[in-house]
mmCIF file of C-alpha atoms in Angstrom:
data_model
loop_
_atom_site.group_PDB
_atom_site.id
_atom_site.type_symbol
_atom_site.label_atom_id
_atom_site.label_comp_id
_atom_site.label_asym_id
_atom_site.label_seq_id
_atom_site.Cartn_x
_atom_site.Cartn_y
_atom_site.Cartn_z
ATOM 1 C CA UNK B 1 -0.349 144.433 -17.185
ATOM 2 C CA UNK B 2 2.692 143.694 -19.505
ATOM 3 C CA UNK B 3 4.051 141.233 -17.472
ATOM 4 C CA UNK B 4 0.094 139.379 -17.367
ATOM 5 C CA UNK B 5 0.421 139.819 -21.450
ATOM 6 C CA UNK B 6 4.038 138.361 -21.512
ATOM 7 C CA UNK B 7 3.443 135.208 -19.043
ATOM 8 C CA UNK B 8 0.275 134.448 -21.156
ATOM 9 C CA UNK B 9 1.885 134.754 -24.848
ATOM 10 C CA UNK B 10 4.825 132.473 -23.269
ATOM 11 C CA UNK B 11 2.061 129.588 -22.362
ATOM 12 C CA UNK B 12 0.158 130.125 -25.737
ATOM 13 C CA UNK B 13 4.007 129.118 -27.478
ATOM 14 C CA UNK B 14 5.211 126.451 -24.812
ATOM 15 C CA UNK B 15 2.589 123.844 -26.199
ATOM 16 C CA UNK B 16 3.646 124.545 -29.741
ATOM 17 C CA UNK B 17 6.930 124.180 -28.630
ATOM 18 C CA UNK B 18 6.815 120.577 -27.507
ATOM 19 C CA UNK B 19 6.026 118.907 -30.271
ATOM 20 C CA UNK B 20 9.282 120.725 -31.842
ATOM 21 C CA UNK B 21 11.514 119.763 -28.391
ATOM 22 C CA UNK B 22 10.182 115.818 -28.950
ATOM 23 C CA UNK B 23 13.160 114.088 -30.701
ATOM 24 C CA UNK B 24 12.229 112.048 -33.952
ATOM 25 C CA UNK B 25 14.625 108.895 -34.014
ATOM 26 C CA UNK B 26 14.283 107.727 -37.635
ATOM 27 C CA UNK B 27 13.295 111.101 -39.191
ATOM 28 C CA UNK B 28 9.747 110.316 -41.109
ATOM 29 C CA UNK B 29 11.392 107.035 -42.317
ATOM 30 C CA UNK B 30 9.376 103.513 -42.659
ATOM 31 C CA UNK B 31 9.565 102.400 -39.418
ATOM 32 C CA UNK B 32 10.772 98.346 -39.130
ATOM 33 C CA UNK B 33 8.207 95.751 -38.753
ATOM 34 C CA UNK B 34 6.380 95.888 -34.980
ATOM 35 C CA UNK B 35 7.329 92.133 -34.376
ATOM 36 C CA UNK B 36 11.066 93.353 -34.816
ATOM 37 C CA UNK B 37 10.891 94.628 -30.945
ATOM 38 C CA UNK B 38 9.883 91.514 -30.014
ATOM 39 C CA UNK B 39 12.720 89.778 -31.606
ATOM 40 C CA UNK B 40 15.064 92.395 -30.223
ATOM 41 C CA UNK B 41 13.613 91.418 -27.004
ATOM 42 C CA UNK B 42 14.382 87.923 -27.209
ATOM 43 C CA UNK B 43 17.479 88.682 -28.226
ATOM 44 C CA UNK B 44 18.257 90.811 -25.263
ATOM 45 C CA UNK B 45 17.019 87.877 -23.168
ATOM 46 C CA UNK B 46 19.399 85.362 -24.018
ATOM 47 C CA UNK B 47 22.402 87.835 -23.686
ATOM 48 C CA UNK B 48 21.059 88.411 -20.013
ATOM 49 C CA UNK B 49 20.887 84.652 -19.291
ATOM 50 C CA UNK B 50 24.491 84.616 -20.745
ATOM 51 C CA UNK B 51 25.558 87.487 -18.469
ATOM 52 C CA UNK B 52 23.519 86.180 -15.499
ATOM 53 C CA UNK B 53 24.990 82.927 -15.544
ATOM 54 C CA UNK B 54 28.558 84.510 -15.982
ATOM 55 C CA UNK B 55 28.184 86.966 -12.972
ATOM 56 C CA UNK B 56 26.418 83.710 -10.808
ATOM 57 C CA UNK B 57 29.709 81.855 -11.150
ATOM 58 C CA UNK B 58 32.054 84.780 -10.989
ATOM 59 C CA UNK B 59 29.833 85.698 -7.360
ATOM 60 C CA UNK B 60 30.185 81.955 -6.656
ATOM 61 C CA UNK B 61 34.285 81.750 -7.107
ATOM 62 C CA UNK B 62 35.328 84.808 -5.575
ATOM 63 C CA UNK B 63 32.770 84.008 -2.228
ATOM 64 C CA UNK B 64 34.356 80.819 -2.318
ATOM 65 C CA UNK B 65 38.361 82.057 -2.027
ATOM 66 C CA UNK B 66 37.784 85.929 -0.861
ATOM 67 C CA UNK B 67 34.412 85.016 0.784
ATOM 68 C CA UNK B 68 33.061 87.996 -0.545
ATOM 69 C CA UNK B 69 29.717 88.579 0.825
ATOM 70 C CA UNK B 70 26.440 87.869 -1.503
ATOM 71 C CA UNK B 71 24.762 89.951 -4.280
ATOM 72 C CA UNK B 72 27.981 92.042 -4.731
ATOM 73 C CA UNK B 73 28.606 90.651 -8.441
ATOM 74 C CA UNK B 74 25.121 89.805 -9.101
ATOM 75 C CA UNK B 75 22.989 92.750 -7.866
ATOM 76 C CA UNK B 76 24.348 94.881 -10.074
ATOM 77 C CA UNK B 77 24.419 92.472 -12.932
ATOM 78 C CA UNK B 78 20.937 91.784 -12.197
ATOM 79 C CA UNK B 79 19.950 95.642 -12.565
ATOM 80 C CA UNK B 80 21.730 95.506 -15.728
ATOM 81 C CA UNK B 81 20.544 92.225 -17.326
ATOM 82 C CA UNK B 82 16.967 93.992 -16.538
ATOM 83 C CA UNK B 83 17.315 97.194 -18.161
ATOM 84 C CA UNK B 84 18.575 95.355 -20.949
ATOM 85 C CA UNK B 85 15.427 93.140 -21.682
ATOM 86 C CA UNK B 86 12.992 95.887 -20.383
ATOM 87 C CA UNK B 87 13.984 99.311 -22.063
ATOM 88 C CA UNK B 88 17.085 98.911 -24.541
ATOM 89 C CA UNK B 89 14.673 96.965 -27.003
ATOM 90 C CA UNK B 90 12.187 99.666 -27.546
ATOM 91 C CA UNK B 91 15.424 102.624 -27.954
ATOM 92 C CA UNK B 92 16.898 100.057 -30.453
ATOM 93 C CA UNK B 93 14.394 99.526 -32.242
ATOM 94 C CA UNK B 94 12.924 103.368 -32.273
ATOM 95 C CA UNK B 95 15.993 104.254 -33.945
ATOM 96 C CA UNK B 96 15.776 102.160 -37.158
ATOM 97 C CA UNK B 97 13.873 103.446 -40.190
ATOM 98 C CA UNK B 98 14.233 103.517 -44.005
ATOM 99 C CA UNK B 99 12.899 104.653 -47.301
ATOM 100 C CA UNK B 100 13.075 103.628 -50.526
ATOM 101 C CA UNK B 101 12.424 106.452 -53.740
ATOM 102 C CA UNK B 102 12.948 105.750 -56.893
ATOM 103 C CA UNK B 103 16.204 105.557 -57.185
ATOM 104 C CA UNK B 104 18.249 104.818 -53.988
ATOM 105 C CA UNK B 105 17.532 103.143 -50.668
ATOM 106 C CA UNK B 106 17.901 104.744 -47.460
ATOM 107 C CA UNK B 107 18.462 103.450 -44.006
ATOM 108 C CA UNK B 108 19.085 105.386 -40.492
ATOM 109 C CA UNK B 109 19.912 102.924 -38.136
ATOM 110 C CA UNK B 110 22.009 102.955 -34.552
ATOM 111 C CA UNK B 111 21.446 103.745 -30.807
ATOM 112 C CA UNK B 112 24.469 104.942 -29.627
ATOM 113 C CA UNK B 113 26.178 106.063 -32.997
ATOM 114 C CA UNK B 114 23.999 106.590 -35.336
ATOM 115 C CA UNK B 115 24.244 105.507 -39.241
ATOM 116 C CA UNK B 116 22.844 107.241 -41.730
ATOM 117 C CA UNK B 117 23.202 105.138 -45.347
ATOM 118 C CA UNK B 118 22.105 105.873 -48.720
ATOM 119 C CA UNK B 119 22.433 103.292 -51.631
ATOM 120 C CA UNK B 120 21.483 104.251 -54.666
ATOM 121 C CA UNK B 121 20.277 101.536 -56.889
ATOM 122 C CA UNK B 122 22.624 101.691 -59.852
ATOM 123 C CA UNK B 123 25.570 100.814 -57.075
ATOM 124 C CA UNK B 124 23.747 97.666 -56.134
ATOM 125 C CA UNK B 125 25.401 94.213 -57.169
ATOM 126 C CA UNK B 126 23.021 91.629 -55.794
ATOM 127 C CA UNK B 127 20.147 91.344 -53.133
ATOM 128 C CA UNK B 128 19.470 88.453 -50.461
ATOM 129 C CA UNK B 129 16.653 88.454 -48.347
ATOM 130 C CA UNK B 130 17.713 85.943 -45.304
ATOM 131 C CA UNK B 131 15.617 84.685 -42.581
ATOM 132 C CA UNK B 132 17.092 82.963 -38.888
ATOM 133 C CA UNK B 133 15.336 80.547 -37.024
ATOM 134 C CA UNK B 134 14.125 83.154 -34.808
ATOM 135 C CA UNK B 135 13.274 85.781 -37.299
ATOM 136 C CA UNK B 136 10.936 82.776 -39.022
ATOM 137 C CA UNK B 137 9.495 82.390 -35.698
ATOM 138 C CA UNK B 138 8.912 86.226 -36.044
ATOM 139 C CA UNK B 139 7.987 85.869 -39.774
ATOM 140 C CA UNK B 140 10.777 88.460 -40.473
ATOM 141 C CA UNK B 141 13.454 89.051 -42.976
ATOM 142 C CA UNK B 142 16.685 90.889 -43.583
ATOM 143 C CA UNK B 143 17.156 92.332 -47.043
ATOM 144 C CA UNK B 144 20.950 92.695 -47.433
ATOM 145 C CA UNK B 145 22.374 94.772 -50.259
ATOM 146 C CA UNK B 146 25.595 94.137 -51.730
ATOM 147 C CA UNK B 147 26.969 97.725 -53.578
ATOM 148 C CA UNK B 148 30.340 98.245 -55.550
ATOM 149 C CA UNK B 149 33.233 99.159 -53.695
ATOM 150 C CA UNK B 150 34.873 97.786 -50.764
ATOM 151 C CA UNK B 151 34.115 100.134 -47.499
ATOM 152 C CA UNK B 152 30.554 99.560 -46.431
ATOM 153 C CA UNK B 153 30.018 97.611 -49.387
ATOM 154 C CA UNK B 154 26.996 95.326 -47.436
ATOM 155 C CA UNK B 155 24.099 97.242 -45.960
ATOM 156 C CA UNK B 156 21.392 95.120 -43.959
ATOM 157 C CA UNK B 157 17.697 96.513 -43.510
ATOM 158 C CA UNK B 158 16.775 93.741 -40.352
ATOM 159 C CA UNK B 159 13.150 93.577 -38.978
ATOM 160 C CA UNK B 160 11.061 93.157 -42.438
ATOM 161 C CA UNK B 161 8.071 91.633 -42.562
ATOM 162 C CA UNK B 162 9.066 88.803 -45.534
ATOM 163 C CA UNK B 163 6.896 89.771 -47.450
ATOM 164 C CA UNK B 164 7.765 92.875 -47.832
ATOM 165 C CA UNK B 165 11.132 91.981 -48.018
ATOM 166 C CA UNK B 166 11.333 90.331 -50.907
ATOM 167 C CA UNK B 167 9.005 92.981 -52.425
ATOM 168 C CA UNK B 168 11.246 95.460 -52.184
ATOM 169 C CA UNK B 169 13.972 92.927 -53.572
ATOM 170 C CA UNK B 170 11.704 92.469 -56.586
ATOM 171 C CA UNK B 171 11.609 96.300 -56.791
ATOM 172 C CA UNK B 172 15.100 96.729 -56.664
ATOM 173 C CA UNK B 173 15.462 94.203 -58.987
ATOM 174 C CA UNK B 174 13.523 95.962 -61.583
ATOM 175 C CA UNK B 175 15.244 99.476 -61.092
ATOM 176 C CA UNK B 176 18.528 97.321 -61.430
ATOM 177 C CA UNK B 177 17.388 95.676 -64.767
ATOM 178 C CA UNK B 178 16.396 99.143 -66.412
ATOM 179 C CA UNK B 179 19.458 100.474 -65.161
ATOM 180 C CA UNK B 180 21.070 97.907 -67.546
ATOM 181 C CA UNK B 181 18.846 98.704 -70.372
#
């Protein structure tokens, strides 16, 4: 009977437990703009064309002086160049977020290593919001920050909407200006 009670009590926690075992990538943060994936995506696509067409001659040269049989650069490559348009664009882009309080902005960015930067808004020098010819095809924006000091003295928020990017320059803006005051 105490083993019955035990087993049950340990399926009543293991559903409260998952939630708790689910990593959270960007912590509660403001998560980037949805078209950002998309543009990471695109992104990811040209670098496999790159990579494709690199592998295709590299295949092509050494079958024509080692006559190395078919597919034995380019399979794998091809695998690769896959994965990379097909699943690294959601991780990336999972594992950006930021907030912005009242007085500093925060931003958690990186797959591999991950970066966790806070800027408070009295270290701020000037703000750009800039936009590349794919990002305007995106209708996205990078708000970079330039801060005082030399290390890690530009921090770039990419995958705005541009709207909201230059909103939150504005706001920083302000913060900066009574700062000064």
């Amino acid at each position: 009977m105490t083993e019955h009670a035990s087993n049950s009590s340990i399926s009543q926690q293991s559903p409260a437990l998952e939630p708790d075992l689910q990593p959270t990538y960007n912590q509660g943060l403001t998560p980037l703009h949805p078209p950002q994936k998309s543009l990471i995506r695109v992104n990811m696509i040209l670098r496999a064309l790159i990579l494709l067409i690199l592998a295709s001659v590299a295949e092509l040269l050494l079958y024509m002086h080692h006559q190395v049989q078919p597919a034995l650069v380019l399979g794998p490559v091809t695998v690769f160049a896959i994965l990379l348009v097909f699943v690294l664009p959601h991780r990336i882009y999972r594992r950006w977020g930021y907030d912005m309080g009242d007085e500093q902005l925060r931003v958690l960015r990186g797959f591999l290593w991950r970066t966790d930067t806070i800027v408070p808004f009295n270290r701020i020098q000037h703000i750009d919001v800039a936009q590349g010819p794919l990002q305007r095809l995106f209708d996205l924006s990078t708000l970079i920050v330039h801060t005082a000091g030399t290390h890690n003295s530009i921090v770039t928020l990419p995958g705005l909407a541009t709207i909201d990017a230059e909103a939150m320059r504005e706001t920083i803006k302000g913060h900066i200006r009574q700062d000064m005051i």
